[in-house]
Amino acid sequence: MACFITFEGIEGCGKTTQMKILSEHLAEKGFPVVITREPGGCPISLKIRDILLDAVNSNMVPLAELFLYAAARAQHVAEIIHPALDSGKIVLCDRFTDATTAYQGFGRELDITLIEELNRLATGRLQPDVTILIDCPVEIGLGRALSRIDATAGAREERFELESFQFHRKVRAGYLRLAAENPQRFIVIDGNRSMGDVEAAVREAVLPRLSEG
Ligand code: TMP
């Protein structure tokens, strides 16, 4: 039974780790799972990811950024997500359209109607069945993300981590607003708890949806 599940949250919220743990759990239970991420997930979109996240590109204008995310998404949906869903897989995706609304819409303050239209175009109106938002305070998430950069000195995927706390506060508020506006799709999990507690909350949220189908 196909199911499209996305993971969202600010930098350092723990979503990537939680998505991997869930994918292992589902695979152990015999579910056919595909994990992927945005921007990226396939060779063309990975090249776009390099441009988007390279700290060297600090002068990229918000509209160019928006169009690059949309381009990466169009390719990723066509090449990876749609075929996987069509063959009955459970697709777990680290970030998707809500990230564009939160970062480019609420963070960069681009027009939300334009973003929603671009999201619809890039995805052919595909929407997640479930979105797990791992929420945590900016001080904690960004603190984790910045220490990760220190630990991997030389990595250049840090253009967003270098944004101000204020930017990330707007992104977090944007995510929480999206969750409040789409309660049937979003599950908000407090990412400030122990890893085990978050893991249990993610399972509790997802497993009933899979047995419903
Ligand atoms: P990641 O660190 O979770 O891999 O995400 C890469 C960065 O890209 C992260 O800082 C959030 C940002 N992003 C956007 O600004 N808009 C988007 O649409 C997506 C998918 C990610």
Short mmCIF file of C-alpha atoms and ligand atoms in Angstrom, two decimals:
data_model
loop_
_atom_site.label_atom_id
_atom_site.label_comp_id
_atom_site.label_asym_id
_atom_site.label_seq_id
_atom_site.Cartn_x
_atom_site.Cartn_y
_atom_site.Cartn_z
CA MET A 1 0.00 0.00 0.00
CA ALA A 2 1.64 3.21 -1.19
CA CYS A 3 2.08 5.98 1.35
CA PHE A 4 3.99 9.25 1.11
CA ILE A 5 5.43 10.48 4.42
CA THR A 6 7.52 13.64 4.75
CA PHE A 7 9.72 14.83 7.62
CA GLU A 8 10.10 18.52 8.32
CA GLY A 9 11.64 20.85 10.88
CA ILE A 10 14.34 23.46 11.39
CA GLU A 11 18.06 22.69 11.15
CA GLY A 12 19.23 20.27 13.86
CA CYS A 13 15.71 19.17 14.92
CA GLY A 14 16.66 15.50 14.46
CA LYS A 15 14.34 14.66 11.55
CA THR A 16 16.98 12.95 9.41
CA THR A 17 17.99 10.57 12.20
CA GLN A 18 14.35 9.87 13.06
CA MET A 19 13.48 9.18 9.44
CA LYS A 20 16.30 6.62 9.19
CA ILE A 21 15.22 4.91 12.41
CA LEU A 22 11.63 4.71 11.17
CA SER A 23 12.72 3.34 7.80
CA GLU A 24 14.70 0.56 9.50
CA HIS A 25 11.74 -0.26 11.71
CA LEU A 26 9.35 -0.41 8.75
CA ALA A 27 11.76 -2.52 6.71
CA GLU A 28 12.07 -4.98 9.63
CA LYS A 29 8.30 -5.26 9.68
CA GLY A 30 8.38 -6.15 5.99
CA PHE A 31 7.10 -2.88 4.51
CA PRO A 32 8.66 -1.88 1.17
CA VAL A 33 10.32 1.45 2.03
CA VAL A 34 12.18 4.01 -0.05
CA ILE A 35 14.01 6.86 1.67
CA THR A 36 14.89 10.03 -0.12
CA ARG A 37 15.41 13.73 0.54
CA GLU A 38 15.10 17.23 -0.83
CA PRO A 39 16.84 19.01 -2.29
CA GLY A 40 18.38 15.91 -3.87
CA GLY A 41 17.25 12.33 -4.24
CA CYS A 42 18.47 11.85 -7.84
CA PRO A 43 21.56 12.95 -9.81
CA ILE A 44 20.16 16.14 -11.39
CA SER A 45 18.57 17.33 -8.14
CA LEU A 46 21.77 16.57 -6.24
CA LYS A 47 23.65 18.90 -8.56
CA ILE A 48 21.05 21.58 -7.85
CA ARG A 49 21.48 20.84 -4.11
CA ASP A 50 25.19 21.63 -4.40
CA ILE A 51 24.39 25.06 -5.86
CA LEU A 52 21.68 25.76 -3.28
CA LEU A 53 23.62 24.87 -0.16
CA ASP A 54 27.13 26.00 -1.07
CA ALA A 55 28.08 28.82 1.32
CA VAL A 56 30.04 30.37 -1.57
CA ASN A 57 26.68 31.31 -3.14
CA SER A 58 25.77 33.76 -0.39
CA ASN A 59 24.62 36.33 -2.97
CA MET A 60 21.87 34.10 -4.44
CA VAL A 61 18.65 36.12 -4.69
CA PRO A 62 15.50 34.65 -3.06
CA LEU A 63 13.67 34.11 -6.37
CA ALA A 64 16.60 32.21 -7.89
CA GLU A 65 16.65 30.08 -4.75
CA LEU A 66 12.91 29.41 -5.02
CA PHE A 67 13.12 28.37 -8.67
CA LEU A 68 16.05 26.06 -8.01
CA TYR A 69 14.14 24.27 -5.23
CA ALA A 70 11.17 23.93 -7.59
CA ALA A 71 13.39 22.58 -10.39
CA ALA A 72 15.04 20.04 -8.09
CA ARG A 73 11.61 18.96 -6.84
CA ALA A 74 10.09 18.53 -10.31
CA GLN A 75 12.90 16.16 -11.29
CA HIS A 76 12.84 14.29 -7.98
CA VAL A 77 9.06 13.75 -8.05
CA ALA A 78 9.13 12.52 -11.65
CA GLU A 79 12.22 10.33 -11.35
CA ILE A 80 11.95 8.89 -7.83
CA ILE A 81 8.81 9.65 -5.82
CA HIS A 82 6.07 8.98 -8.36
CA PRO A 83 7.54 5.69 -9.63
CA ALA A 84 8.04 4.45 -6.05
CA LEU A 85 4.47 5.32 -5.04
CA ASP A 86 3.14 3.81 -8.28
CA SER A 87 4.80 0.53 -7.40
CA GLY A 88 3.19 0.49 -3.96
CA LYS A 89 6.16 1.60 -1.85
CA ILE A 90 6.16 3.67 1.31
CA VAL A 91 8.20 6.77 0.52
CA LEU A 92 9.88 8.62 3.40
CA CYS A 93 11.15 11.99 2.26
CA ASP A 94 13.40 14.30 4.29
CA ARG A 95 11.79 17.71 3.51
CA PHE A 96 9.33 18.48 0.71
CA THR A 97 6.99 21.32 -0.33
CA ASP A 98 6.37 22.53 3.24
CA ALA A 99 10.08 23.35 3.49
CA THR A 100 9.70 25.78 0.60
CA THR A 101 6.70 27.44 2.24
CA ALA A 102 8.53 27.64 5.57
CA TYR A 103 11.99 28.75 4.34
CA GLN A 104 11.30 30.72 1.15
CA GLY A 105 7.81 31.89 2.20
CA PHE A 106 8.02 32.59 5.93
CA GLY A 107 11.83 32.87 6.15
CA ARG A 108 12.62 34.87 2.99
CA GLU A 109 9.15 36.43 2.91
CA LEU A 110 8.42 35.55 -0.72
CA ASP A 111 4.78 35.51 -1.76
CA ILE A 112 3.10 32.41 -0.31
CA THR A 113 0.55 32.18 -3.15
CA LEU A 114 3.38 32.08 -5.70
CA ILE A 115 5.14 29.39 -3.68
CA GLU A 116 2.02 27.26 -3.42
CA GLU A 117 1.49 27.55 -7.18
CA LEU A 118 5.10 26.56 -7.89
CA ASN A 119 4.80 23.66 -5.46
CA ARG A 120 1.68 22.46 -7.27
CA LEU A 121 3.43 22.75 -10.65
CA ALA A 122 6.61 21.01 -9.52
CA THR A 123 4.76 18.11 -7.91
CA GLY A 124 1.81 17.75 -10.28
CA ARG A 125 -0.29 18.35 -7.13
CA LEU A 126 1.22 15.41 -5.26
CA GLN A 127 0.84 15.96 -1.51
CA PRO A 128 2.20 13.94 1.40
CA ASP A 129 -0.25 11.62 3.16
CA VAL A 130 1.46 12.36 6.46
CA THR A 131 3.93 15.06 7.47
CA ILE A 132 5.93 14.64 10.66
CA LEU A 133 7.06 18.01 11.97
CA ILE A 134 9.78 17.63 14.56
CA ASP A 135 9.58 20.88 16.41
CA CYS A 136 12.34 22.29 18.58
CA PRO A 137 13.51 25.72 19.75
CA VAL A 138 15.86 27.49 17.36
CA GLU A 139 18.59 27.82 20.01
CA ILE A 140 18.70 24.04 20.40
CA GLY A 141 18.33 22.99 16.75
CA LEU A 142 20.70 25.54 15.33
CA GLY A 143 23.16 24.90 18.16
CA ARG A 144 23.27 21.23 17.16
CA ALA A 145 23.55 22.08 13.44
CA LEU A 146 26.38 24.55 13.99
CA SER A 147 28.37 22.13 16.13
CA ARG A 148 27.96 19.55 13.37
CA ILE A 149 29.55 22.01 10.93
CA ASP A 150 32.48 22.56 13.32
CA ALA A 151 32.92 18.81 13.60
CA THR A 152 32.98 18.36 9.82
CA ALA A 153 35.19 21.34 8.99
CA GLY A 154 35.54 21.57 5.25
CA ALA A 155 31.90 20.71 4.54
CA ARG A 156 30.36 23.55 2.58
CA GLU A 157 26.65 22.70 2.84
CA GLU A 158 26.05 25.45 5.33
CA ARG A 159 24.44 28.40 3.55
CA PHE A 160 21.25 28.11 5.62
CA GLU A 161 22.95 27.33 8.93
CA LEU A 162 24.73 30.66 8.55
CA GLU A 163 21.43 32.56 8.43
CA SER A 164 20.46 34.55 11.54
CA PHE A 165 18.54 33.15 14.50
CA GLN A 166 15.76 35.54 13.48
CA PHE A 167 15.50 33.84 10.06
CA HIS A 168 15.21 30.41 11.69
CA ARG A 169 12.61 31.70 14.16
CA LYS A 170 10.47 32.77 11.21
CA VAL A 171 10.94 29.34 9.60
CA ARG A 172 9.90 27.57 12.81
CA ALA A 173 6.84 29.81 13.19
CA GLY A 174 5.98 29.10 9.54
CA TYR A 175 6.10 25.34 10.08
CA LEU A 176 3.90 25.60 13.16
CA ARG A 177 1.41 27.67 11.23
CA LEU A 178 1.32 25.15 8.37
CA ALA A 179 0.72 22.39 10.92
CA ALA A 180 -2.13 24.32 12.53
CA GLU A 181 -3.70 24.93 9.11
CA ASN A 182 -3.39 21.28 8.00
CA PRO A 183 -4.16 19.23 11.11
CA GLN A 184 -5.32 16.19 9.13
CA ARG A 185 -1.90 15.83 7.47
CA PHE A 186 0.58 17.15 10.06
CA ILE A 187 1.76 15.45 13.21
CA VAL A 188 3.83 17.73 15.43
CA ILE A 189 6.35 15.98 17.67
CA ASP A 190 8.35 17.73 20.38
CA GLY A 191 11.96 17.22 19.27
CA ASN A 192 13.29 18.49 22.56
CA ARG A 193 12.71 15.12 24.25
CA SER A 194 15.08 12.15 24.38
CA MET A 195 15.83 10.42 21.07
CA GLY A 196 13.97 7.31 22.27
CA ASP A 197 10.85 9.30 23.15
CA VAL A 198 10.84 11.03 19.78
CA GLU A 199 11.34 7.66 18.06
CA ALA A 200 8.36 6.18 19.92
CA ALA A 201 6.19 9.20 19.08
CA VAL A 202 7.07 8.91 15.38
CA ARG A 203 6.12 5.22 15.34
CA GLU A 204 2.88 5.85 17.19
CA ALA A 205 1.99 8.49 14.64
CA VAL A 206 2.86 6.50 11.53
CA LEU A 207 2.01 2.83 12.18
CA PRO A 208 -1.77 3.30 12.58
CA ARG A 209 -1.86 5.17 9.25
CA LEU A 210 -0.17 2.26 7.50
CA SER A 211 -2.56 -0.33 8.87
CA GLU A 212 -5.54 1.85 7.90
CA GLY A 213 -4.70 1.56 4.21
P1 TMP B 1 18.73 19.56 4.92
O1 TMP B 1 19.80 20.26 5.72
O2 TMP B 1 17.58 19.11 5.72
O3 TMP B 1 19.28 18.53 3.98
O4 TMP B 1 18.08 20.70 3.98
C1 TMP B 1 18.85 21.50 3.21
C2 TMP B 1 18.55 22.95 3.41
O5 TMP B 1 17.67 23.42 2.40
C3 TMP B 1 17.92 23.34 4.74
O6 TMP B 1 18.64 24.42 5.26
C4 TMP B 1 16.53 23.78 4.38
C5 TMP B 1 16.66 24.23 2.96
N1 TMP B 1 15.45 24.07 2.14
C6 TMP B 1 14.77 25.21 1.71
O7 TMP B 1 15.13 26.32 2.06
N2 TMP B 1 13.68 25.05 0.90
C7 TMP B 1 13.25 23.81 0.47
O8 TMP B 1 12.28 23.71 -0.28
C8 TMP B 1 13.99 22.64 0.92
C9 TMP B 1 13.56 21.29 0.46
C10 TMP B 1 15.07 22.82 1.75
#
